[in-house]
Tab-separated table of C-alpha atoms and ligand atoms in Angstrom:
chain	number	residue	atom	x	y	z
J	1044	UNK	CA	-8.682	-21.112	-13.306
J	1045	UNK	CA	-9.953	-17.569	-13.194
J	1046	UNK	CA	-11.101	-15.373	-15.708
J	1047	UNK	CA	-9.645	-11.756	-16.102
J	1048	UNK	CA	-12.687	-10.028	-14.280
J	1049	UNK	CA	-12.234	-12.365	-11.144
J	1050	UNK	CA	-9.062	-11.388	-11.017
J	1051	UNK	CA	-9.724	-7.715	-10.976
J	1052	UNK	CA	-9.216	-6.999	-14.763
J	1053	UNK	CA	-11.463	-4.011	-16.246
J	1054	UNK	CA	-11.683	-1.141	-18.498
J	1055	UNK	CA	-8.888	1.098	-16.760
J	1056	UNK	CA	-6.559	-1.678	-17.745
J	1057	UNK	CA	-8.520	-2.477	-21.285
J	1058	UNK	CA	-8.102	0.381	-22.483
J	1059	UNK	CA	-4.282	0.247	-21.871
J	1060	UNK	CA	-3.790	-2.779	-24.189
J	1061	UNK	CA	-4.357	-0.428	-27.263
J	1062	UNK	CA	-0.765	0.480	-27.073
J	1063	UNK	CA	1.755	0.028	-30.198
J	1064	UNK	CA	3.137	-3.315	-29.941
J	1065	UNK	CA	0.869	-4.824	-27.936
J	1066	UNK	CA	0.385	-7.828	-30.216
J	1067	UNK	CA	0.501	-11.467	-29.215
J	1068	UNK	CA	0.844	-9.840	-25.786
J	1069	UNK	CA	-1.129	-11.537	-22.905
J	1070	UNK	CA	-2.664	-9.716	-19.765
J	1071	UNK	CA	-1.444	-11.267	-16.524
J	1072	UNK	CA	-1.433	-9.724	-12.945
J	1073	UNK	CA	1.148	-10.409	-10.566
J	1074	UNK	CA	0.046	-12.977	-7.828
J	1075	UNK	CA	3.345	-13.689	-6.101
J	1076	UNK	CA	6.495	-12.234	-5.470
J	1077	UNK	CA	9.507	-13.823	-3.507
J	1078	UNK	CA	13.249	-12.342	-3.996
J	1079	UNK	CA	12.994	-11.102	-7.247
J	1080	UNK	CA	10.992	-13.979	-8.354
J	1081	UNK	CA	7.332	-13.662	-9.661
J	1082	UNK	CA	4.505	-15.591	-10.442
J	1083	UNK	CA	1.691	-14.048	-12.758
J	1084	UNK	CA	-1.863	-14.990	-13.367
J	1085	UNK	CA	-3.874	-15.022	-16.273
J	1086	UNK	CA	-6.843	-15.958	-17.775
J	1087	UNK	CA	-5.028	-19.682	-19.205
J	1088	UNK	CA	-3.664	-20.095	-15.553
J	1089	UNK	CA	-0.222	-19.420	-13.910
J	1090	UNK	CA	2.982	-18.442	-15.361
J	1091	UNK	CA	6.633	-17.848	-14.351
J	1092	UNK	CA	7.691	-14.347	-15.352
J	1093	UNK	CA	11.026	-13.202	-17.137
J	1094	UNK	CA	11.988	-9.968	-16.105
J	1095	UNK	CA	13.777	-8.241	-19.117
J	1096	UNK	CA	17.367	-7.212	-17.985
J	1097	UNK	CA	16.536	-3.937	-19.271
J	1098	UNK	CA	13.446	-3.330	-16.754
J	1099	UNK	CA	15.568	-4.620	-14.596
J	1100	UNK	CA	18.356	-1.784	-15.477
J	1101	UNK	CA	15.989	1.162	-15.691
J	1102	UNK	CA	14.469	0.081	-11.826
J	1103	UNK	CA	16.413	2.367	-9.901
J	1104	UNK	CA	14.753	1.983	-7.398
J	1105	UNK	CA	12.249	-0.509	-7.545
J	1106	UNK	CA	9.851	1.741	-8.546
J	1107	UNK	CA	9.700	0.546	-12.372
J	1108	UNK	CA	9.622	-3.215	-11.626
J	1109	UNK	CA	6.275	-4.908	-11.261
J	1110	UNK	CA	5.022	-5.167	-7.975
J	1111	UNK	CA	2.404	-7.617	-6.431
J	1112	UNK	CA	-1.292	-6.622	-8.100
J	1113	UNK	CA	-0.131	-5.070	-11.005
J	1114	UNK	CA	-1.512	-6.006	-14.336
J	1115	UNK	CA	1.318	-6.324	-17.065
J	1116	UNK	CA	1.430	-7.372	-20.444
J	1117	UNK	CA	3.749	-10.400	-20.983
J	1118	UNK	CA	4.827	-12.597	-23.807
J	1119	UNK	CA	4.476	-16.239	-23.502
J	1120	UNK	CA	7.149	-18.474	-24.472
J	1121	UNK	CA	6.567	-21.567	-26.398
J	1122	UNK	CA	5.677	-24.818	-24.922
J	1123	UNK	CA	6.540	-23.468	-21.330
J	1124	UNK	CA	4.614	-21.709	-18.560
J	1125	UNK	CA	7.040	-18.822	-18.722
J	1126	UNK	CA	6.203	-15.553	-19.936
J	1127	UNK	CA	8.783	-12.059	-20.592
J	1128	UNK	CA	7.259	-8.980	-19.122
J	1129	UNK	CA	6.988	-6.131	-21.883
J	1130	UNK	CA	4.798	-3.604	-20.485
J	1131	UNK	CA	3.547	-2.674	-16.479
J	1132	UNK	CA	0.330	-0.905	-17.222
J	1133	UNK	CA	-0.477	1.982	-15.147
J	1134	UNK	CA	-1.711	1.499	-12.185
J	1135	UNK	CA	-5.396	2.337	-10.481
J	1136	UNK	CA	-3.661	2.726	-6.951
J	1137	UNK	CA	-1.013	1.251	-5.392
J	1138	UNK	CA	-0.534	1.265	-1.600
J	1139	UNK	CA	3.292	2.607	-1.224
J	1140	UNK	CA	5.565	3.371	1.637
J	1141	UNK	CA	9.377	4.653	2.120
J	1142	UNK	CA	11.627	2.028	2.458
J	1143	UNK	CA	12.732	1.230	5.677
J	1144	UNK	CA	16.114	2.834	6.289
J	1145	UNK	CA	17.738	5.782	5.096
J	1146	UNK	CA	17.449	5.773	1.627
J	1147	UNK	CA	14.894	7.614	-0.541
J	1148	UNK	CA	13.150	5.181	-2.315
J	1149	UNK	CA	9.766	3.644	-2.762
J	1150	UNK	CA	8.174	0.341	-1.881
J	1151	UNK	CA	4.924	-0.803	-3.380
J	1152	UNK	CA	2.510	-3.000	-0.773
J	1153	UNK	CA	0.220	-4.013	-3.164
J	1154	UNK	CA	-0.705	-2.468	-6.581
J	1155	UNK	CA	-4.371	-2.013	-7.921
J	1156	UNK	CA	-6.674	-1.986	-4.535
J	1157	UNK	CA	-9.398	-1.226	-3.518
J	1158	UNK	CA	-9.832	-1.455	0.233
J	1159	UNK	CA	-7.299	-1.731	2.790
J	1160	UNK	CA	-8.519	-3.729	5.655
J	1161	UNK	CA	-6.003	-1.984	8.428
J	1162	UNK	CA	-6.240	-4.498	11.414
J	1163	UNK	CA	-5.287	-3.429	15.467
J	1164	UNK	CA	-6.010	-6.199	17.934
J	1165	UNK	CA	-8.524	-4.989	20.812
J	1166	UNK	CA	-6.343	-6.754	23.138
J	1167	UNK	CA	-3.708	-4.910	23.465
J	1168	UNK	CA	-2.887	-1.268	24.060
J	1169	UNK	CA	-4.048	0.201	20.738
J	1170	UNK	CA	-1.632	2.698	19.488
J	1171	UNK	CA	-3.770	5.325	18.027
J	1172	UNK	CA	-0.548	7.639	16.810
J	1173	UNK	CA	0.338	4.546	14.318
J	1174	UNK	CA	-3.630	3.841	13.532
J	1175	UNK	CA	-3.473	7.820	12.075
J	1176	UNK	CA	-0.154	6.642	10.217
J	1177	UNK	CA	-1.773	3.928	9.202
J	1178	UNK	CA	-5.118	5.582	7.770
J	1179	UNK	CA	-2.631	8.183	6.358
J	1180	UNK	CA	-0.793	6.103	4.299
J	1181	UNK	CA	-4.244	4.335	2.854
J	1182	UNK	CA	-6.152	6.902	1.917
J	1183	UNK	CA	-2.982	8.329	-0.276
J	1184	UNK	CA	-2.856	4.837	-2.304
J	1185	UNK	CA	-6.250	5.596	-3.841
J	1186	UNK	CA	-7.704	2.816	-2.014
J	1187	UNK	CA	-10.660	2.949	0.715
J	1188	UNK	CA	-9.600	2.364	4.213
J	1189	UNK	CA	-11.476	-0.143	6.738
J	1190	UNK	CA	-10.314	-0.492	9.904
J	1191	UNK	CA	-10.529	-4.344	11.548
J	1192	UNK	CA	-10.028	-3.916	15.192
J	1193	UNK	CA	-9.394	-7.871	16.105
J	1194	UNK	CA	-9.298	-10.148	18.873
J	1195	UNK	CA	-12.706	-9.025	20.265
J	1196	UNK	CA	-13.384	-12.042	22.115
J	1197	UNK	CA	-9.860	-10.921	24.271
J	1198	UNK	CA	-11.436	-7.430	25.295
J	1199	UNK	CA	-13.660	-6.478	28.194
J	1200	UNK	CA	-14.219	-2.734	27.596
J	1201	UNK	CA	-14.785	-2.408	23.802
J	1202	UNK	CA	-16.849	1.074	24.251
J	1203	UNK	CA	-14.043	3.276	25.729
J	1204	UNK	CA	-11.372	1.583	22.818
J	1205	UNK	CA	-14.219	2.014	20.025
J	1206	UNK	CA	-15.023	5.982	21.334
J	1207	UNK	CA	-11.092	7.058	21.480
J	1208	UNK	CA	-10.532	4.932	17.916
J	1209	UNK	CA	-13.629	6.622	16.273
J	1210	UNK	CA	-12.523	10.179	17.423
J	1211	UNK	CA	-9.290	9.477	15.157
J	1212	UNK	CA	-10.917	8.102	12.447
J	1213	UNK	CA	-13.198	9.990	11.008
J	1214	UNK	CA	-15.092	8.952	7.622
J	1215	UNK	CA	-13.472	5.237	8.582
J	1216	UNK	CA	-15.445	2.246	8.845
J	1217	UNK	CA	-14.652	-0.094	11.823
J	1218	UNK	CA	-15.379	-3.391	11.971
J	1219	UNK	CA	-14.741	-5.830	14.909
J	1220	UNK	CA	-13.978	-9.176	15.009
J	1221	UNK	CA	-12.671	-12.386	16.318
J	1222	UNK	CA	-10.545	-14.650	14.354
J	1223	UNK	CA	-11.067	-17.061	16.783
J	1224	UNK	CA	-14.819	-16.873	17.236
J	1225	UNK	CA	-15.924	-15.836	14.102
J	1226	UNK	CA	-17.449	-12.875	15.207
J	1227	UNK	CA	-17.781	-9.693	12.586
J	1228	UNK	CA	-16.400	-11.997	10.008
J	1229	UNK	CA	-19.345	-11.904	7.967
J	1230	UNK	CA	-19.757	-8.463	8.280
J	1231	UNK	CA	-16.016	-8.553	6.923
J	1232	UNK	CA	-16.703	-10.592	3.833
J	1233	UNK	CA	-20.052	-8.074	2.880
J	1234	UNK	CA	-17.535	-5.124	2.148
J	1235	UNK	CA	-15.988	-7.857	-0.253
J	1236	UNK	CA	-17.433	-8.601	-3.885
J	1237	UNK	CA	-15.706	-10.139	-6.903
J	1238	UNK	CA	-13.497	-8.142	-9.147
J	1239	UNK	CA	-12.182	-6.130	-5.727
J	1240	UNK	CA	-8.744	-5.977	-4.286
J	1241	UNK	CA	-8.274	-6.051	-0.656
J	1242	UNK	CA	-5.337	-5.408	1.078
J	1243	UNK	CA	-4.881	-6.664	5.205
J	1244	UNK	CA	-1.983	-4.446	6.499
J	1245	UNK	CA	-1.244	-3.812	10.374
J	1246	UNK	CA	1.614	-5.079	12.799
J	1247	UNK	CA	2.003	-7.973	13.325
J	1248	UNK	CA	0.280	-10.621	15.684
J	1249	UNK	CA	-3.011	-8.553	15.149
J	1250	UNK	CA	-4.683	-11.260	13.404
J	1251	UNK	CA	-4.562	-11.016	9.459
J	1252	UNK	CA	-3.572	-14.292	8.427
J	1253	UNK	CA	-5.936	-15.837	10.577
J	1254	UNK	CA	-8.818	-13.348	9.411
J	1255	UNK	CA	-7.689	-14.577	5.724
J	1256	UNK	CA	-8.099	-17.674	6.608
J	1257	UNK	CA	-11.329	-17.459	8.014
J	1258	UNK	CA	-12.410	-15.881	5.167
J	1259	UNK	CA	-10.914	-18.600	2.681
J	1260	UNK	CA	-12.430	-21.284	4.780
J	1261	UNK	CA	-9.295	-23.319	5.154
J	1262	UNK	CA	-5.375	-22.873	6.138
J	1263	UNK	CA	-3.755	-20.539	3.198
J	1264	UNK	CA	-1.936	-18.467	5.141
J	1265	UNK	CA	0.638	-19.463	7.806
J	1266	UNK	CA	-0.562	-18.402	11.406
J	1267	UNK	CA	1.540	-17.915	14.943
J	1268	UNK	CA	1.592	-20.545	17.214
J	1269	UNK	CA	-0.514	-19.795	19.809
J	1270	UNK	CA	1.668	-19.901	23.373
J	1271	UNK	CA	-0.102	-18.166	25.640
J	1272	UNK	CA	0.573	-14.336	24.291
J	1273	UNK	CA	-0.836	-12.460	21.669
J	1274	UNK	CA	2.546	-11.225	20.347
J	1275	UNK	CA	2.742	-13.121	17.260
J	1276	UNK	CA	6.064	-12.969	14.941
J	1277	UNK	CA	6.699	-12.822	11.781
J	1278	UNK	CA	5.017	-15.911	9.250
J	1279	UNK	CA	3.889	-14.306	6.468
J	1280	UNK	CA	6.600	-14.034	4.376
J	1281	UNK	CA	5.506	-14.706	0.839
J	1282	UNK	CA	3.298	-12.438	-0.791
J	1283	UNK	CA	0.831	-14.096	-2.391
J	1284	UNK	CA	-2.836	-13.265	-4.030
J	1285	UNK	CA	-5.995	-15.282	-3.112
J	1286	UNK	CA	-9.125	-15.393	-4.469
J	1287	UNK	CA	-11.796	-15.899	-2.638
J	1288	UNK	CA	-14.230	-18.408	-3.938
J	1289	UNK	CA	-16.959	-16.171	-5.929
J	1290	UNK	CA	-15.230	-12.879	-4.478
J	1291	UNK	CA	-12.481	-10.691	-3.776
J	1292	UNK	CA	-9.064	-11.199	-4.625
J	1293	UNK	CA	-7.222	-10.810	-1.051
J	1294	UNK	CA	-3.519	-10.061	-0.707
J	1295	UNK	CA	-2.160	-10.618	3.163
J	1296	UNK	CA	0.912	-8.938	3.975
J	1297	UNK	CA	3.370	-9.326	6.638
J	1298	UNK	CA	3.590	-7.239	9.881
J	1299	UNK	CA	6.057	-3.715	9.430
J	1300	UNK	CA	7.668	-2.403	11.768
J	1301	UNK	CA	8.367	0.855	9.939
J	1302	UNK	CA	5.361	2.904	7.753
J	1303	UNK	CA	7.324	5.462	6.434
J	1304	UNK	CA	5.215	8.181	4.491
J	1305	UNK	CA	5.870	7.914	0.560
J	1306	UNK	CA	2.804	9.422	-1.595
J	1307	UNK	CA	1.945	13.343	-0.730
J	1308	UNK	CA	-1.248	13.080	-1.966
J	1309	UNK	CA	-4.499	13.856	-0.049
J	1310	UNK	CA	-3.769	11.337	2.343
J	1311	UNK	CA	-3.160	13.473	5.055
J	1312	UNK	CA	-6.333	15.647	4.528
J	1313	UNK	CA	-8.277	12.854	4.800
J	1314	UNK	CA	-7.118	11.283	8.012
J	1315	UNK	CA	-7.277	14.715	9.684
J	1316	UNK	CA	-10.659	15.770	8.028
J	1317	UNK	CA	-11.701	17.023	11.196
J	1318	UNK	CA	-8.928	19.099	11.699
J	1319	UNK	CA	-9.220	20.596	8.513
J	1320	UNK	CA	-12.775	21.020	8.775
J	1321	UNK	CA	-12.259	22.806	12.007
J	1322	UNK	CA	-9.421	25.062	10.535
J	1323	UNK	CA	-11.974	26.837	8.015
J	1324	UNK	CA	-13.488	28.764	11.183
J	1325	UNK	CA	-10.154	29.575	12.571
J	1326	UNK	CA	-9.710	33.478	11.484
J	1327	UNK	CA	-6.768	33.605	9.523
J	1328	UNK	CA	-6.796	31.241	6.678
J	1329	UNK	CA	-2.706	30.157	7.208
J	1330	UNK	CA	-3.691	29.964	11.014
J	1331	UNK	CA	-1.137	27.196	12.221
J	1332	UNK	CA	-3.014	26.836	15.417
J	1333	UNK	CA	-0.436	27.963	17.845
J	1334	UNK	CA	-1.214	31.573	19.034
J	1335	UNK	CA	-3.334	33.014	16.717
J	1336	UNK	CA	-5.960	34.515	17.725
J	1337	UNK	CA	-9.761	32.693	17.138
J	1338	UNK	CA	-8.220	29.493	16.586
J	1339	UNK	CA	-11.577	26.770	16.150
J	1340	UNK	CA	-8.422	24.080	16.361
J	1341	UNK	CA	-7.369	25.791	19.729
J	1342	UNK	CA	-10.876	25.996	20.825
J	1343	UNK	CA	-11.339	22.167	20.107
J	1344	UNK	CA	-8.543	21.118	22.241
J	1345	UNK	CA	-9.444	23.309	24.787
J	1346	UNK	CA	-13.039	21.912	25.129
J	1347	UNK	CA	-11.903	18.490	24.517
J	1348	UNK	CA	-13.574	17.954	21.068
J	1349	UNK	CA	-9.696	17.086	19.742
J	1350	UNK	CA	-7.153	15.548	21.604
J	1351	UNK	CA	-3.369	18.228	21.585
J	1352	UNK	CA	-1.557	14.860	20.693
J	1353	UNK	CA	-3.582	14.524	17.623
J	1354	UNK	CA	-2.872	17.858	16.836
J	1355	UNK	CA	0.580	16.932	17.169
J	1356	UNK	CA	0.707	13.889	15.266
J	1357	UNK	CA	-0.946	15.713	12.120
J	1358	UNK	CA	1.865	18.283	12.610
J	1359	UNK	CA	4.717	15.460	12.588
J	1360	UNK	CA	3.418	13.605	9.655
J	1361	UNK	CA	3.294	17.075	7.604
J	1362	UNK	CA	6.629	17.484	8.316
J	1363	UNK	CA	7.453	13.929	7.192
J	1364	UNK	CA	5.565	14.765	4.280
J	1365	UNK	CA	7.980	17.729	3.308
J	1366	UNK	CA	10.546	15.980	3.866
J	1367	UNK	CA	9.887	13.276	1.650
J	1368	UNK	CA	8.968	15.284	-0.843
J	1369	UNK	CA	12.157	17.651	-0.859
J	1370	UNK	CA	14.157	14.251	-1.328
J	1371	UNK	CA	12.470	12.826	-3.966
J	1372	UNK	CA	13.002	16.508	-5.496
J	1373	UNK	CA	16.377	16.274	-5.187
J	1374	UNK	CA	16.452	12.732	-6.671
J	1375	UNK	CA	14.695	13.986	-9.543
J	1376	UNK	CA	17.148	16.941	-10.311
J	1377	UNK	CA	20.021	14.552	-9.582
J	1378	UNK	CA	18.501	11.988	-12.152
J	1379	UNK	CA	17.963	14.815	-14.511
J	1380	UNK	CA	21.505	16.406	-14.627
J	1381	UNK	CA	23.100	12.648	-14.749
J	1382	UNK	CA	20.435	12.222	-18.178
J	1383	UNK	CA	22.294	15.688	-19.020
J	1384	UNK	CA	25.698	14.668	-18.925
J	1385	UNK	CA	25.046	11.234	-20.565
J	1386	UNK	CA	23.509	12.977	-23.960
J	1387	UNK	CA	26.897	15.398	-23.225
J	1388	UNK	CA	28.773	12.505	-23.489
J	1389	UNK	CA	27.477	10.956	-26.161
J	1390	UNK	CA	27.665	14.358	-28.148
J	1391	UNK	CA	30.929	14.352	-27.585
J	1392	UNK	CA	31.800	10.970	-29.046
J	1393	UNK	CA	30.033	11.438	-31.765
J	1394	UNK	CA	31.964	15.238	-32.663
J	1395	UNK	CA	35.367	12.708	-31.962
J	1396	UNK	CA	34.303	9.995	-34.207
J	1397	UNK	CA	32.905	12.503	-36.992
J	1398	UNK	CA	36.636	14.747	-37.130
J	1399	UNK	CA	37.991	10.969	-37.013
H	1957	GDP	N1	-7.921	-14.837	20.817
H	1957	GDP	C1	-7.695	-14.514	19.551
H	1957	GDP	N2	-6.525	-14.836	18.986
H	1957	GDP	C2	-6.301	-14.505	17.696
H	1957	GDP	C3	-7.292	-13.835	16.923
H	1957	GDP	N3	-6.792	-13.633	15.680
H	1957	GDP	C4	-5.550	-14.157	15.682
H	1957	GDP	N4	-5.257	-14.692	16.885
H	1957	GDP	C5	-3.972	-15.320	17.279
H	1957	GDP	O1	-2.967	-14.312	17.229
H	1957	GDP	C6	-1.732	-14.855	16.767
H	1957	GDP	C7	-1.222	-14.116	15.542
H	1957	GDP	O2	-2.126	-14.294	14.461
H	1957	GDP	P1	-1.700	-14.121	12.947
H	1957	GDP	O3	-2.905	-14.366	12.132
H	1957	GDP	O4	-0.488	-14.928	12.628
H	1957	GDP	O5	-1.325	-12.552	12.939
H	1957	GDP	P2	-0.652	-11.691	11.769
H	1957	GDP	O6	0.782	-11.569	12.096
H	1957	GDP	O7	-1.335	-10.357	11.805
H	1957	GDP	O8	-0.891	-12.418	10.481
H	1957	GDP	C8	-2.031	-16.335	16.502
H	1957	GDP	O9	-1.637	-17.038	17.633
H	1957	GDP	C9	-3.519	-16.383	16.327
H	1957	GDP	O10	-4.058	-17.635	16.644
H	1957	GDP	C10	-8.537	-13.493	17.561
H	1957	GDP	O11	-9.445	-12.880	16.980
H	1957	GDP	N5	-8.681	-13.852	18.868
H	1958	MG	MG1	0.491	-13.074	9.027
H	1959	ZN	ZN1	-6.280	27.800	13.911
């Protein structure tokens, strides 16, 4: 059993419980989710959680329904370890992405973190256009970014990986280590301390179940088979909090094959610091670092301080950016003239039933 502190609880969520009808409510936080189905922790142990059909109703996407991490107040049902869900309380940060596919809708990773341990595996080509998608999509959750660059003991020339990695990551901590040695592990658990929430995210076969399970000391997390390659598939499939003992809670997710920006938030400013940095000595303050003339972003690329593809990549993810923001605008107006014509409607029936 673990008390609401261990489990991340504090005064950002304390001072949420003051709300009208929060009576004979309890504080739980989500620690599993499966299909639809949830388990929630609290500070008398595990529950099963009833989602009200009208949560379930106002989700239009899935936005409004609890997601794993997030702290909710439930009601507990007599004699049985099932408890409704009346409130979500806000959340801290919450590591999001666009769903996969076409549609226009949010997916929340993990809600209420504080570091995001983004692992790459030093074995194989590291792909350093998804490590800036990656870093992108962290810092915009609210959460602190570390990057885990795995599978050490598989790599031979570590110092020309760690100097092109570190030259697209600025103000990024990076940590190496070996799953299967044990190497950097320690190092690992330091940035770790009890009442955090750590996140592992990265593709998958990189190593994060089995650096979970180094850190819990035993097998909680399914791992690949190991035959031969690296490649790893898909095992995690469950989310599912841990605690470790005296520490952290940790949440491992499974591998994704799309990262989709969501959030427009400073994200982007922060995993191209550099770039911005550089721009304030370019001459014109809109400079877009084509043709202008004094261009410190040109001048960078030219004398090899910043890589064009970088360049590039920031360019491609702002565009992303707008575009994901136009659609959720036009969700929102959408939303707001369908609100519009429901009250019309319902004005309407009422006039009816009054000259009734
Ligand atoms: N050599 C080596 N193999 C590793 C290391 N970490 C994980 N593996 C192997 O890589 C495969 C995928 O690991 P897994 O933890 O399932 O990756 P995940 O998909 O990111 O959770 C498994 O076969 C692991 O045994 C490591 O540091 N070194
Ligand atoms: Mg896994
Ligand atoms: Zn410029």
């Amino acid at each position: 059993m673990y008390s609401l502190e261990d489990l991340g609880w504090g005064p950002f969520f304390d001072q949420q419980t003051e709300q009208p009808n929060s009576d004979g409510l309890t504080p739980m936080r989500v620690a599993e989710e499966q299909r639809g189905a949830y388990v929630l922790w609290s500070a008398d142990g595990a529950f099963e959680a009833v989602i009200p059909g009208r949560m379930m109703h106002e989700a239009e996407g899935r936005d409004y329904l609890p997601a794993i991490g997030d702290w909710l107040l439930a009601r507990r049902l007599p004699g049985e370890r099932r408890a409704v869900v009346e409130h979500v309380l806000r959340r801290r940060s919450g590591l999001s992405r666009k769903v996969a596919g076409g549609r226009t809708d949010e997916q929340v990773m993990a809600a209420n973190v504080d570091l995001i341990f983004v692992v790459a595996s030093l074995n194989r080509e590291l792909n350093l256009r998804r490590l800036e998608r990656y870093l992108t999509v962290t810092w915009d959750s609210g959460a602190t970014p570390v990057l885990v660059l795995n599978k050490a003991d598989l790599c031979d020339d570590r110092l020309e990986i760690l100097r092109s990695v570190e030259a697209v990551t600025p103000g990024v901590e990076v940590l190496q280590t070996s799953a299967a040695t044990g190497e950097g592990i320690d190092a690992l658990r330091s940035t770790l301390a009890r009442g955090l929430t750590a996140v592992f995210v990265g593709s998958s076969g990189v190593g994060k179940s089995s650096i979970v399970n180094r850190l819990m000391e035993r097998e909680a997390q399914d791992v690949k088979d190991i035959r031969g390659d690296d490649k790893g598939r898909h095992t995690t499939t469950v989310r599912q909090m841990l605690v470790l003992p005296g520490s952290a809670v940790i949440i491992d997710t499974p591998g994704l094959r799309e990262l989709q920006l969501w959030d427009a938030g400073e994200g982007l400013g922060k995993a191209f610091s550099d770039i911005d940095d550089l721009a304030e000595g370019c001459s014109f303050r809109d400079c877009s670092h084509n043709s202008e003339p004094d261009c410190a972003v040109q001048a960078a690329i030219e004398d090899g301080t910043i890589d064009l593809g970088r360049l590039e990549s920031y360019r491609k993810l702002q565009r992303e950016q707008t575009f994901v923001a136009g659609k959720k605008d036009e969700r929102l107006r959408a939303e707001g003239q369908k609100k519009w014509k429901q009250i019309a409607r319902a004005n309407r029936a009422r006039q009816k039933a009054r000259r009734r």
